[in-house]
Structures are given as C-alpha cells and as structure tokens.
mmCIF file of C-alpha atoms in Angstrom:
data_model
loop_
_atom_site.group_PDB
_atom_site.id
_atom_site.type_symbol
_atom_site.label_atom_id
_atom_site.label_comp_id
_atom_site.label_asym_id
_atom_site.label_seq_id
_atom_site.Cartn_x
_atom_site.Cartn_y
_atom_site.Cartn_z
ATOM 1 C CA ARG A 1 -13.164 -10.030 10.142
ATOM 2 C CA LYS A 2 -11.725 -12.023 7.266
ATOM 3 C CA GLU A 3 -14.024 -12.524 4.284
ATOM 4 C CA VAL A 4 -13.560 -16.291 4.381
ATOM 5 C CA GLU A 5 -12.495 -18.104 7.544
ATOM 6 C CA GLN A 6 -11.508 -21.710 8.124
ATOM 7 C CA ASP A 7 -10.173 -23.636 11.076
ATOM 8 C CA PRO A 8 -6.564 -24.324 10.039
ATOM 9 C CA GLY A 9 -6.485 -27.688 11.866
ATOM 10 C CA PRO A 10 -4.845 -30.082 11.558
ATOM 11 C CA PHE A 11 -7.695 -32.528 11.934
ATOM 12 C CA ASN A 12 -6.180 -35.919 12.787
ATOM 13 C CA VAL A 13 -8.722 -38.569 11.881
ATOM 14 C CA PRO A 14 -8.489 -42.382 11.818
ATOM 15 C CA GLU A 15 -9.037 -44.096 8.510
ATOM 16 C CA GLY A 16 -12.684 -44.972 7.953
ATOM 17 C CA ALA A 17 -14.022 -42.201 10.177
ATOM 18 C CA THR A 18 -16.295 -39.360 9.153
ATOM 19 C CA VAL A 19 -14.959 -35.834 9.346
ATOM 20 C CA ALA A 20 -16.607 -32.487 8.761
ATOM 21 C CA PHE A 21 -15.369 -28.946 8.645
ATOM 22 C CA ASN A 22 -16.992 -25.597 8.157
ATOM 23 C CA CYS A 23 -16.091 -22.351 6.526
ATOM 24 C CA THR A 24 -17.702 -19.009 7.307
ATOM 25 C CA TYR A 25 -18.008 -16.092 4.899
ATOM 26 C CA SER A 26 -18.847 -12.454 5.476
ATOM 27 C CA ASN A 27 -20.545 -11.262 2.266
ATOM 28 C CA SER A 28 -24.222 -12.145 2.425
ATOM 29 C CA ALA A 29 -24.518 -11.435 -1.315
ATOM 30 C CA SER A 30 -22.104 -14.229 -2.265
ATOM 31 C CA GLN A 31 -23.517 -16.571 -4.904
ATOM 32 C CA SER A 32 -20.789 -19.084 -5.724
ATOM 33 C CA PHE A 33 -19.148 -21.477 -3.299
ATOM 34 C CA PHE A 34 -16.526 -24.115 -3.836
ATOM 35 C CA TRP A 35 -14.316 -26.604 -2.043
ATOM 36 C CA TYR A 36 -10.844 -27.197 -3.416
ATOM 37 C CA ARG A 37 -8.312 -29.759 -2.362
ATOM 38 C CA GLN A 38 -4.597 -28.931 -2.219
ATOM 39 C CA ASP A 39 -1.947 -31.565 -1.710
ATOM 40 C CA CYS A 40 1.383 -30.577 -0.223
ATOM 41 C CA ARG A 41 3.357 -28.387 -2.616
ATOM 42 C CA LYS A 42 0.809 -28.845 -5.394
ATOM 43 C CA GLU A 43 -1.800 -26.675 -7.042
ATOM 44 C CA PRO A 44 -5.382 -26.501 -5.725
ATOM 45 C CA LYS A 45 -7.853 -28.743 -7.509
ATOM 46 C CA LEU A 46 -11.587 -28.268 -7.615
ATOM 47 C CA LEU A 47 -13.281 -30.818 -5.374
ATOM 48 C CA MET A 48 -16.856 -29.675 -5.712
ATOM 49 C CA SER A 49 -19.116 -26.712 -6.148
ATOM 50 C CA VAL A 50 -21.602 -26.041 -3.372
ATOM 51 C CA TYR A 51 -25.197 -25.521 -4.387
ATOM 52 C CA SER A 52 -28.037 -24.047 -2.362
ATOM 53 C CA SER A 53 -29.692 -27.448 -2.104
ATOM 54 C CA GLY A 54 -26.472 -29.128 -1.053
ATOM 55 C CA ASN A 55 -24.698 -31.689 -3.161
ATOM 56 C CA GLU A 56 -23.035 -35.033 -2.833
ATOM 57 C CA ASP A 57 -20.243 -36.662 -4.790
ATOM 58 C CA GLY A 58 -19.474 -40.152 -3.581
ATOM 59 C CA ARG A 59 -18.122 -39.901 -0.041
ATOM 60 C CA PHE A 60 -18.165 -36.111 -0.090
ATOM 61 C CA THR A 61 -21.139 -33.941 0.837
ATOM 62 C CA ALA A 62 -21.204 -30.155 0.731
ATOM 63 C CA GLN A 63 -23.843 -27.989 2.351
ATOM 64 C CA LEU A 64 -24.602 -24.283 2.276
ATOM 65 C CA ASN A 65 -26.247 -22.425 5.143
ATOM 66 C CA ARG A 66 -27.069 -18.935 3.913
ATOM 67 C CA ALA A 67 -28.749 -17.819 7.136
ATOM 68 C CA SER A 68 -25.615 -18.440 9.171
ATOM 69 C CA GLN A 69 -23.267 -17.773 6.244
ATOM 70 C CA TYR A 70 -21.235 -20.920 6.250
ATOM 71 C CA ILE A 71 -20.530 -23.868 4.027
ATOM 72 C CA SER A 72 -19.545 -27.311 5.184
ATOM 73 C CA LEU A 73 -17.749 -30.340 3.803
ATOM 74 C CA LEU A 74 -18.406 -33.844 5.104
ATOM 75 C CA ILE A 75 -16.143 -36.742 4.216
ATOM 76 C CA ARG A 76 -17.422 -40.239 4.995
ATOM 77 C CA ASP A 77 -15.354 -43.426 5.239
ATOM 78 C CA SER A 78 -12.153 -41.393 5.041
ATOM 79 C CA LYS A 79 -9.196 -42.808 3.138
ATOM 80 C CA LEU A 80 -5.491 -42.228 3.603
ATOM 81 C CA SER A 81 -5.564 -40.472 0.227
ATOM 82 C CA ASP A 82 -7.953 -37.862 1.603
ATOM 83 C CA SER A 83 -5.064 -36.328 3.542
ATOM 84 C CA ALA A 84 -4.699 -32.822 2.139
ATOM 85 C CA THR A 85 -5.577 -29.212 2.811
ATOM 86 C CA TYR A 86 -9.153 -28.284 1.946
ATOM 87 C CA LEU A 87 -9.709 -24.748 0.727
ATOM 88 C CA CYS A 88 -13.028 -22.968 0.992
ATOM 89 C CA VAL A 89 -13.702 -20.467 -1.789
ATOM 90 C CA VAL A 90 -16.482 -17.897 -1.959
ATOM 91 C CA ASP A 91 -17.253 -15.269 -4.548
ATOM 92 C CA SER A 92 -17.486 -11.673 -3.390
ATOM 93 C CA ASN A 93 -18.061 -8.811 -5.759
ATOM 94 C CA TYR A 94 -17.354 -10.975 -8.805
ATOM 95 C CA GLN A 95 -14.082 -12.407 -7.586
ATOM 96 C CA LEU A 96 -13.139 -15.514 -5.680
ATOM 97 C CA ILE A 97 -11.959 -15.140 -2.105
ATOM 98 C CA TRP A 98 -9.886 -18.010 -0.772
ATOM 99 C CA GLY A 99 -9.757 -19.349 2.733
ATOM 100 C CA ALA A 100 -6.371 -20.302 4.131
ATOM 101 C CA GLY A 101 -7.424 -23.957 4.273
ATOM 102 C CA THR A 102 -8.061 -26.737 6.755
ATOM 103 C CA LYS A 103 -5.414 -29.412 6.982
ATOM 104 C CA LEU A 104 -6.701 -32.969 7.210
ATOM 105 C CA ILE A 105 -4.501 -35.914 8.181
ATOM 106 C CA ILE A 106 -5.948 -39.400 7.896
ATOM 107 C CA LYS A 107 -4.131 -41.948 10.051
ATOM 108 C CA PRO A 108 -4.061 -45.708 9.482
ATOM 109 C CA SER B 1 -10.059 -30.998 -22.684
ATOM 110 C CA GLN B 2 -8.409 -27.946 -21.244
ATOM 111 C CA THR B 3 -4.820 -27.926 -20.037
ATOM 112 C CA ILE B 4 -2.823 -25.211 -18.351
ATOM 113 C CA HIS B 5 0.970 -25.150 -18.359
ATOM 114 C CA GLN B 6 3.364 -23.202 -16.204
ATOM 115 C CA TRP B 7 7.107 -23.044 -16.176
ATOM 116 C CA PRO B 8 9.543 -23.286 -14.644
ATOM 117 C CA ALA B 9 8.455 -25.532 -11.775
ATOM 118 C CA THR B 10 11.053 -24.152 -9.378
ATOM 119 C CA LEU B 11 13.259 -21.109 -9.505
ATOM 120 C CA VAL B 12 15.944 -19.681 -7.250
ATOM 121 C CA GLN B 13 16.841 -16.085 -8.004
ATOM 122 C CA PRO B 14 19.022 -13.493 -6.255
ATOM 123 C CA VAL B 15 17.571 -10.265 -4.939
ATOM 124 C CA GLY B 16 17.544 -7.610 -7.627
ATOM 125 C CA SER B 17 17.374 -10.024 -10.553
ATOM 126 C CA PRO B 18 14.537 -9.972 -13.123
ATOM 127 C CA LEU B 19 11.730 -12.506 -13.286
ATOM 128 C CA SER B 20 9.588 -13.928 -16.042
ATOM 129 C CA LEU B 21 7.052 -16.690 -15.431
ATOM 130 C CA GLU B 22 4.922 -17.981 -18.254
ATOM 131 C CA CYS B 23 1.540 -19.631 -18.342
ATOM 132 C CA THR B 24 -0.315 -21.019 -21.354
ATOM 133 C CA VAL B 25 -3.750 -22.549 -21.656
ATOM 134 C CA GLU B 26 -4.875 -25.082 -24.240
ATOM 135 C CA GLY B 27 -8.316 -26.256 -25.242
ATOM 136 C CA THR B 28 -10.294 -23.098 -24.552
ATOM 137 C CA SER B 29 -10.728 -19.660 -26.067
ATOM 138 C CA ASN B 30 -11.090 -16.242 -24.444
ATOM 139 C CA PRO B 31 -10.554 -17.475 -20.906
ATOM 140 C CA ASN B 32 -10.194 -15.224 -17.910
ATOM 141 C CA LEU B 33 -6.646 -15.653 -16.610
ATOM 142 C CA TYR B 34 -5.276 -15.126 -13.114
ATOM 143 C CA TRP B 35 -1.969 -14.954 -11.270
ATOM 144 C CA TYR B 36 -1.959 -15.870 -7.587
ATOM 145 C CA ARG B 37 0.752 -16.079 -4.966
ATOM 146 C CA GLN B 38 0.599 -18.408 -1.995
ATOM 147 C CA ALA B 39 2.970 -17.809 0.889
ATOM 148 C CA ALA B 40 3.826 -20.793 3.075
ATOM 149 C CA GLY B 41 0.823 -21.791 5.193
ATOM 150 C CA ARG B 42 -1.305 -18.987 3.803
ATOM 151 C CA GLY B 43 -4.264 -18.594 1.493
ATOM 152 C CA LEU B 44 -4.106 -17.617 -2.144
ATOM 153 C CA GLN B 45 -3.586 -13.946 -2.859
ATOM 154 C CA LEU B 46 -4.830 -12.713 -6.219
ATOM 155 C CA LEU B 47 -2.130 -10.641 -7.914
ATOM 156 C CA PHE B 48 -3.509 -9.975 -11.403
ATOM 157 C CA TYR B 49 -6.374 -10.992 -13.592
ATOM 158 C CA SER B 50 -7.004 -10.564 -17.291
ATOM 159 C CA VAL B 51 -10.289 -10.679 -19.191
ATOM 160 C CA GLY B 52 -8.664 -10.357 -22.618
ATOM 161 C CA ILE B 53 -5.522 -9.679 -24.630
ATOM 162 C CA GLY B 54 -3.716 -6.647 -23.269
ATOM 163 C CA GLN B 55 -6.244 -6.204 -20.449
ATOM 164 C CA ILE B 56 -4.627 -6.533 -17.039
ATOM 165 C CA SER B 57 -6.018 -5.612 -13.649
ATOM 166 C CA SER B 58 -3.835 -5.497 -10.565
ATOM 167 C CA GLU B 59 -5.300 -6.413 -7.222
ATOM 168 C CA VAL B 60 -2.488 -5.320 -4.945
ATOM 169 C CA PRO B 61 0.337 -2.798 -5.256
ATOM 170 C CA GLN B 62 3.566 -4.670 -5.667
ATOM 171 C CA ASN B 63 6.858 -5.209 -7.352
ATOM 172 C CA LEU B 64 5.366 -7.369 -10.093
ATOM 173 C CA SER B 65 3.659 -6.807 -13.434
ATOM 174 C CA ALA B 66 1.682 -9.008 -15.795
ATOM 175 C CA SER B 67 1.053 -9.102 -19.514
ATOM 176 C CA ARG B 68 -1.208 -11.030 -21.864
ATOM 177 C CA PRO B 69 0.307 -10.867 -25.319
ATOM 178 C CA GLN B 70 -1.905 -13.650 -26.718
ATOM 179 C CA ASP B 71 -5.332 -14.993 -25.864
ATOM 180 C CA ARG B 72 -4.003 -18.027 -24.015
ATOM 181 C CA GLN B 73 -0.683 -16.702 -22.724
ATOM 182 C CA PHE B 74 -0.176 -14.908 -19.432
ATOM 183 C CA ILE B 75 3.201 -13.677 -18.207
ATOM 184 C CA LEU B 76 4.259 -12.524 -14.756
ATOM 185 C CA SER B 77 7.340 -10.326 -14.568
ATOM 186 C CA SER B 78 9.503 -8.297 -12.286
ATOM 187 C CA LYS B 79 12.414 -6.004 -13.062
ATOM 188 C CA LYS B 80 14.049 -6.448 -9.658
ATOM 189 C CA LEU B 81 13.062 -9.186 -7.249
ATOM 190 C CA LEU B 82 12.710 -8.605 -3.509
ATOM 191 C CA LEU B 83 13.048 -11.186 -0.755
ATOM 192 C CA SER B 84 9.321 -10.757 -0.091
ATOM 193 C CA ASP B 85 8.550 -11.977 -3.627
ATOM 194 C CA SER B 86 9.346 -15.549 -2.597
ATOM 195 C CA GLY B 87 6.352 -17.855 -2.748
ATOM 196 C CA PHE B 88 4.336 -20.314 -4.784
ATOM 197 C CA TYR B 89 3.023 -18.653 -7.946
ATOM 198 C CA LEU B 90 -0.069 -20.116 -9.514
ATOM 199 C CA CYS B 91 -1.693 -19.344 -12.831
ATOM 200 C CA ALA B 92 -5.367 -20.164 -13.274
ATOM 201 C CA TRP B 93 -8.082 -19.874 -15.891
ATOM 202 C CA SER B 94 -11.848 -19.729 -15.775
ATOM 203 C CA GLY B 95 -14.513 -19.951 -18.417
ATOM 204 C CA GLY B 96 -16.598 -16.987 -19.451
ATOM 205 C CA THR B 97 -15.189 -13.740 -20.667
ATOM 206 C CA GLY B 98 -15.273 -10.516 -18.764
ATOM 207 C CA ALA B 99 -15.068 -9.218 -15.243
ATOM 208 C CA ALA B 100 -18.486 -10.526 -14.323
ATOM 209 C CA TYR B 101 -17.252 -14.091 -14.746
ATOM 210 C CA ARG B 102 -14.493 -13.947 -12.179
ATOM 211 C CA GLY B 103 -16.748 -15.734 -9.721
ATOM 212 C CA LEU B 104 -16.691 -18.967 -11.702
ATOM 213 C CA GLU B 105 -14.634 -21.966 -10.691
ATOM 214 C CA GLN B 106 -10.964 -21.701 -11.599
ATOM 215 C CA TYR B 107 -8.466 -24.298 -12.752
ATOM 216 C CA PHE B 108 -4.826 -24.094 -11.877
ATOM 217 C CA GLY B 109 -1.503 -24.842 -13.458
ATOM 218 C CA PRO B 110 1.130 -26.800 -11.522
ATOM 219 C CA GLY B 111 2.695 -23.619 -10.140
ATOM 220 C CA THR B 112 6.187 -22.159 -9.854
ATOM 221 C CA ARG B 113 7.969 -22.227 -6.515
ATOM 222 C CA LEU B 114 10.134 -19.099 -6.368
ATOM 223 C CA THR B 115 12.841 -18.561 -3.793
ATOM 224 C CA VAL B 116 14.543 -15.194 -3.739
ATOM 225 C CA THR B 117 17.903 -15.312 -1.975
#
C-alpha cells in the first residue's frame, strides 16, 4: 500500500459547482498535512495546511479524519482558474510524502 | 519575503554528459533544502535533503549527487547522465533547521525540465 494515495482523476466539473476529493495515508503517527496545487509544467504551490479542527480559506475547505486516515479538500463555486492538479502531502517519520495528485478540470 | 531561484529552466543533454543544476534561496537563513524529481504524471520523489552546509542526505541510490557549498545554495550534479535521469527537477526549502523539521511545509523553485537524449 502506498503511503499517500489519491484518485488521479481527472475530475471534470462545470464552473460554479462544488467538488471534493480525498487522500488516504498509511502512517497513523503522521502529524502534518497539506494540500498543494500544481499547474501544468509548473512547481507545486502550497494551497493550505490541514489542521485537526479543519480549516477554511475562502472557497476552499480542508478536513482531517484521523480515525479513517484521510484528508479531504472541498472547493465551492469552482472557477476556471481552479483547473490544476491537487497534491496531497503527509509527513511520515519527519519527511513529507507526496501523493501523485488529483487532476481537476473546470469546464465553462 | 523569501524567494527561491533555479536555473536553467529547461535543459537538453546527451547521454553521458555531466549535469549541474543550481538553486539559491533568498530572505531566510539556515533553511532545510531539498531536491526532488517528478517524472511525467507521477508524484514527487525526494532525491536529497540538506540540513546545513556540507550536510547532504540521499534518499535513493542513483546517478546523481548534491552539494551545499553555502547556506543558501544547493547544487545537483551528475558526472554522466542516463536516459532515466530525464524529468522535472525541483528545489525546495523549508523553515526550521535540522532533520526534525523536514515535516514542515516546503516552498519550491520554478524547476528545471531536463531531457536526456
């Protein structure tokens, strides 16, 4: 089993819709969780950290479920500019483990 | 604010040629530094990390080496490139100093796209 797993997608979503995707992790001792966004042929950029209580940043909401060992990202009122690959990142033994990403395509 | 630079942006090299990619960070001191490779459609693979000048840890056996001659400079090298070395090479930094801080969020440079022919 991979340490961090994501559905590769693509998720094809109409503009204005709400979309959510999950990421599962294997190390129950993990303490840090992040979502990054990567545009085509660009570097990953930190979207948000994921806290135990969940956190929200504008249209984006991240949740952590320790019991089931997954984190989620919800995007509301999706915009064309949200089209990207979303990378789930989890720490394991003091290093970051990267998921392969979920590709999101927002259609007009 | 912190800035991370990488160059060159793209590189096409023949098999067997040497490689040198450079990364520099501005606006922070004593960062942890990282080299990653991303193959097409794949996740990031950590190649090397450094917690200080001259301190390099390798995560996977490979044809590459890394050096940190200055606090905010990280270099990725190879003496002879292989076809399998092709990929998108990313340098990143994180705050905190030391191995225990590798779980902090990381910030990336623009990357170098290497094609070995």
